[in-house]
Amino acid sequence: MGHLVWLASNPQTGPRLADHWEKSVVDDVFSSALRKQTGVSLKYMLDFGSRPIERQLILSAQFLHNELPVRLAHRVAELENSPYGLSAKPHVLKVRDWYVESFKELRAFSRIRNASDEEEFTNLLRHIYFRHRNVVPVLAMGVAELKRELQHEVGLNDLPDIHQMLDSFYLSRIGIRMLIGQHVALHEPQKENHIGLIDTRCSPGVVCADAIADARMICMREKGSAPEVSIYGDPGFAFPYVPSHLHHMVFELVKNSLRAVYDRWEDAAQEPPPIRVVVAEGEEDICIKVSDEGGGIARSGQPKIWTYLYTTARSPLEDIRDRSAGSTESAEGPSVLAGYGYGLPISRLYARYFGGDLQMISMENYGTDAYLHLNRLGNVQEPLP
Ligand code: ADP
Ligand code: MG
């Protein structure tokens, strides 16, 4: 909270906002950034039921109409205050302006009184959701640019405050997208057992199988072949979760394992040992282990894998530089096997958003085990940094 006060009282250091936006908007952003964000419990989302009545949708829209500008303003403040001059990078300014634009549109929307207001508001939400689809890759370009400069000019490699800022920024983004996505999904024809984005009978076995198939396809495309992956666990088991989040995490972990195993066994005479995905259902937690014999990570490299600047793959960011603005690429960037260095840190945020976690345990020169712990959705409150 401290830095926001600082921002509000030093508008010239929240430097560039006032250069690009009219004063009334800047003032409104500043005062909204000082308001507290309100967390939502997952239970609250589940309580809506699969066929929400009109009154519930209006209440949900009214809540979002009030809450989203506050959350967006907090993100603007974070970007404006990002350290080492990151805030002035053109890509960062572009992302910031998407947030200001959405903020403005939400504030300009008049009070939601009836079903037709609510319908119109939902259209605005769809529009905003779409506008922000490329935030991760575009922001990544700003960070990559900064990384190059700092390495060359000051030999700075490790930027803890940047990682902290990005962790908090991306975690909040997951929350914002969950709230919007949930509201919008309640308007769409509901799939069986779904409450908005939440599948009350989400099967980790089915989601893992999908994610594995997708990851192996990318590996085949890039490398020409893909190591085998086997799944262990009760295929009939299901629990309430957001399948798209689970898919995202398992997809990233399996991509990492495929790459490590492929590279390590590329020149070997025998077939590479299969990657093992194990699903364990506990009382508290569902745990998914992705286990490979891809040579592991040295202990000194362990902390780096959670940073947003670290990858041992060539960066594909250059390729999307020109396409990012208007492309219809998937929400989290184009699909490549590796290269952003974002797979692990973002997956850990997805796990943490619902009270879970992600850990990597490695044996150097042997292999890596990733442990994905997922909370059975209960009364956990959204984490709000
Ligand atoms: P990216 O895959 O884009 O490089 P990640 O965040 O997914 O980004 O992973 C960061 C780095 O961690 C990888 O570049 C790789 O060096 C290392 N890593 C991740 N998973 C594994 C694994 N299963 N085996 C060996 N190294 C790994
Ligand atoms: Mg990866």
GROMACS .gro file of N, CA and C in nm, residues 45 129 173-174 177-182 185 191 194-204 206-208 210-212 214 239-253 288 330-332 343 346-351 353-354 372 374 377:
model
  183
   45MET      N    1  -1.817  -1.830  -0.558
   45MET     CA    2  -1.835  -1.855  -0.701
   45MET      C    3  -1.915  -1.983  -0.724
  129TYR      N    4  -1.190  -0.844  -2.162
  129TYR     CA    5  -1.119  -0.973  -2.152
  129TYR      C    6  -1.034  -0.995  -2.277
  173ARG      N    7  -0.363  -1.055  -1.213
  173ARG     CA    8  -0.423  -1.070  -1.345
  173ARG      C    9  -0.505  -1.200  -1.352
  174ILE      N   10  -0.452  -1.306  -1.295
  174ILE     CA   11  -0.527  -1.431  -1.293
  174ILE      C   12  -0.661  -1.410  -1.222
  177ARG      N   13  -0.902  -1.202  -1.440
  177ARG     CA   14  -0.954  -1.282  -1.551
  177ARG      C   15  -1.048  -1.392  -1.503
  178MET      N   16  -1.021  -1.441  -1.384
  178MET     CA   17  -1.112  -1.542  -1.328
  178MET      C   18  -1.249  -1.479  -1.302
  179LEU      N   19  -1.249  -1.360  -1.240
  179LEU     CA   20  -1.377  -1.295  -1.209
  179LEU      C   21  -1.455  -1.261  -1.337
  180ILE      N   22  -1.385  -1.202  -1.434
  180ILE     CA   23  -1.454  -1.167  -1.559
  180ILE      C   24  -1.498  -1.294  -1.631
  181GLY      N   25  -1.405  -1.388  -1.643
  181GLY     CA   26  -1.434  -1.513  -1.715
  181GLY      C   27  -1.552  -1.586  -1.654
  182GLN      N   28  -1.558  -1.585  -1.521
  182GLN     CA   29  -1.665  -1.654  -1.451
  182GLN      C   30  -1.801  -1.588  -1.482
  185ALA      N   31  -1.893  -1.654  -1.844
  185ALA     CA   32  -1.925  -1.795  -1.868
  185ALA      C   33  -2.065  -1.830  -1.817
  191LYS      N   34  -2.198  -2.608  -1.983
  191LYS     CA   35  -2.164  -2.749  -2.007
  191LYS      C   36  -2.206  -2.828  -1.884
  194HIS      N   37  -2.082  -2.787  -1.502
  194HIS     CA   38  -2.003  -2.665  -1.493
  194HIS      C   39  -2.079  -2.555  -1.420
  195ILE      N   40  -2.007  -2.477  -1.340
  195ILE     CA   41  -2.059  -2.352  -1.289
  195ILE      C   42  -1.964  -2.247  -1.341
  196GLY      N   43  -2.003  -2.183  -1.450
  196GLY     CA   44  -1.910  -2.091  -1.514
  196GLY      C   45  -1.786  -2.167  -1.559
  197LEU      N   46  -1.670  -2.119  -1.515
  197LEU     CA   47  -1.544  -2.181  -1.557
  197LEU      C   48  -1.510  -2.303  -1.473
  198ILE      N   49  -1.582  -2.320  -1.361
  198ILE     CA   50  -1.548  -2.428  -1.270
  198ILE      C   51  -1.621  -2.555  -1.311
  199ASP      N   52  -1.546  -2.662  -1.326
  199ASP     CA   53  -1.606  -2.793  -1.353
  199ASP      C   54  -1.616  -2.864  -1.218
  200THR      N   55  -1.738  -2.889  -1.173
  200THR     CA   56  -1.753  -2.950  -1.041
  200THR      C   57  -1.709  -3.097  -1.045
  201ARG      N   58  -1.697  -3.152  -1.166
  201ARG     CA   59  -1.646  -3.289  -1.179
  201ARG      C   60  -1.527  -3.292  -1.273
  202CYS      N   61  -1.429  -3.208  -1.240
  202CYS     CA   62  -1.309  -3.196  -1.322
  202CYS      C   63  -1.222  -3.321  -1.301
  203SER      N   64  -1.191  -3.390  -1.408
  203SER     CA   65  -1.112  -3.513  -1.396
  203SER      C   66  -0.966  -3.483  -1.429
  204PRO      N   67  -0.877  -3.493  -1.330
  204PRO     CA   68  -0.736  -3.466  -1.358
  204PRO      C   69  -0.682  -3.560  -1.465
  206VAL      N   70  -0.838  -3.685  -1.729
  206VAL     CA   71  -0.878  -3.638  -1.862
  206VAL      C   72  -0.801  -3.512  -1.900
  207VAL      N   73  -0.792  -3.416  -1.804
  207VAL     CA   74  -0.723  -3.291  -1.835
  207VAL      C   75  -0.575  -3.317  -1.862
  208CYS      N   76  -0.513  -3.405  -1.782
  208CYS     CA   77  -0.372  -3.437  -1.804
  208CYS      C   78  -0.352  -3.500  -1.942
  210ASP      N   79  -0.522  -3.458  -2.210
  210ASP     CA   80  -0.532  -3.350  -2.310
  210ASP      C   81  -0.405  -3.268  -2.316
  211ALA      N   82  -0.359  -3.228  -2.197
  211ALA     CA   83  -0.241  -3.140  -2.189
  211ALA      C   84  -0.118  -3.213  -2.244
  212ILE      N   85  -0.110  -3.343  -2.214
  212ILE     CA   86   0.004  -3.422  -2.263
  212ILE      C   87   0.001  -3.429  -2.416
  214ASP      N   88  -0.135  -3.219  -2.623
  214ASP     CA   89  -0.100  -3.088  -2.679
  214ASP      C   90   0.050  -3.063  -2.672
  239PHE      N   91  -1.286  -3.383  -0.920
  239PHE     CA   92  -1.303  -3.286  -0.811
  239PHE      C   93  -1.330  -3.149  -0.872
  240PRO      N   94  -1.386  -3.054  -0.792
  240PRO     CA   95  -1.417  -2.923  -0.850
  240PRO      C   96  -1.289  -2.843  -0.877
  241TYR      N   97  -1.270  -2.802  -1.001
  241TYR     CA   98  -1.154  -2.719  -1.034
  241TYR      C   99  -1.181  -2.650  -1.167
  242VAL      N  100  -1.091  -2.559  -1.203
  242VAL     CA  101  -1.104  -2.490  -1.331
  242VAL      C  102  -1.016  -2.564  -1.431
  243PRO      N  103  -1.077  -2.639  -1.523
  243PRO     CA  104  -0.996  -2.724  -1.612
  243PRO      C  105  -0.893  -2.646  -1.694
  244SER      N  106  -0.928  -2.522  -1.735
  244SER     CA  107  -0.833  -2.447  -1.817
  244SER      C  108  -0.705  -2.415  -1.738
  245HIS      N  109  -0.719  -2.388  -1.609
  245HIS     CA  110  -0.601  -2.363  -1.526
  245HIS      C  111  -0.516  -2.490  -1.514
  246LEU      N  112  -0.585  -2.600  -1.486
  246LEU     CA  113  -0.513  -2.727  -1.469
  246LEU      C  114  -0.440  -2.763  -1.598
  247HIS      N  115  -0.510  -2.744  -1.709
  247HIS     CA  116  -0.449  -2.773  -1.839
  247HIS      C  117  -0.322  -2.690  -1.856
  248HIS      N  118  -0.333  -2.563  -1.828
  248HIS     CA  119  -0.219  -2.473  -1.843
  248HIS      C  120  -0.097  -2.523  -1.766
  249MET      N  121  -0.117  -2.561  -1.640
  249MET     CA  122  -0.005  -2.602  -1.555
  249MET      C  123   0.057  -2.732  -1.602
  250VAL      N  124  -0.027  -2.832  -1.628
  250VAL     CA  125   0.027  -2.963  -1.668
  250VAL      C  126   0.095  -2.951  -1.805
  251PHE      N  127   0.036  -2.873  -1.892
  251PHE     CA  128   0.094  -2.849  -2.025
  251PHE      C  129   0.236  -2.792  -2.011
  252GLU      N  130   0.253  -2.692  -1.926
  252GLU     CA  131   0.385  -2.631  -1.909
  252GLU      C  132   0.485  -2.730  -1.850
  253LEU      N  133   0.442  -2.806  -1.750
  253LEU     CA  134   0.533  -2.902  -1.687
  253LEU      C  135   0.574  -3.012  -1.785
  288ILE      N  136  -0.032  -3.377  -0.830
  288ILE     CA  137   0.007  -3.432  -0.959
  288ILE      C  138   0.158  -3.422  -0.971
  330SER      N  139  -0.348  -1.724  -2.875
  330SER     CA  140  -0.412  -1.762  -2.749
  330SER      C  141  -0.372  -1.666  -2.637
  331ALA      N  142  -0.450  -1.671  -2.530
  331ALA     CA  143  -0.436  -1.570  -2.425
  331ALA      C  144  -0.295  -1.559  -2.369
  332GLU      N  145  -0.224  -1.667  -2.359
  332GLU     CA  146  -0.095  -1.662  -2.291
  332GLU      C  147   0.021  -1.668  -2.389
  343GLY      N  148   0.701  -2.030  -1.806
  343GLY     CA  149   0.619  -2.148  -1.782
  343GLY      C  150   0.606  -2.179  -1.634
  346ILE      N  151   0.456  -1.875  -1.388
  346ILE     CA  152   0.312  -1.851  -1.409
  346ILE      C  153   0.231  -1.973  -1.363
  347SER      N  154   0.282  -2.093  -1.388
  347SER     CA  155   0.210  -2.212  -1.342
  347SER      C  156   0.198  -2.213  -1.190
  348ARG      N  157   0.306  -2.172  -1.124
  348ARG     CA  158   0.300  -2.168  -0.977
  348ARG      C  159   0.194  -2.069  -0.930
  349LEU      N  160   0.179  -1.957  -1.002
  349LEU     CA  161   0.075  -1.860  -0.964
  349LEU      C  162  -0.065  -1.919  -0.983
  350TYR      N  163  -0.085  -1.991  -1.093
  350TYR     CA  164  -0.215  -2.056  -1.113
  350TYR      C  165  -0.246  -2.151  -0.998
  351ALA      N  166  -0.144  -2.227  -0.956
  351ALA     CA  167  -0.165  -2.319  -0.844
  351ALA      C  168  -0.198  -2.242  -0.717
  353TYR      N  169  -0.320  -1.945  -0.680
  353TYR     CA  170  -0.445  -1.868  -0.684
  353TYR      C  171  -0.557  -1.943  -0.612
  354PHE      N  172  -0.561  -2.075  -0.628
  354PHE     CA  173  -0.663  -2.153  -0.560
  354PHE      C  174  -0.608  -2.222  -0.436
  372LEU      N  175   0.277  -3.076  -0.824
  372LEU     CA  176   0.171  -2.976  -0.832
  372LEU      C  177   0.066  -3.011  -0.728
  374LEU      N  178  -0.284  -2.925  -0.553
  374LEU     CA  179  -0.406  -2.848  -0.578
  374LEU      C  180  -0.500  -2.864  -0.461
  377LEU      N  181  -1.134  -2.718  -0.380
  377LEU     CA  182  -1.189  -2.583  -0.363
  377LEU      C  183  -1.280  -2.574  -0.243
   0.00000   0.00000   0.00000
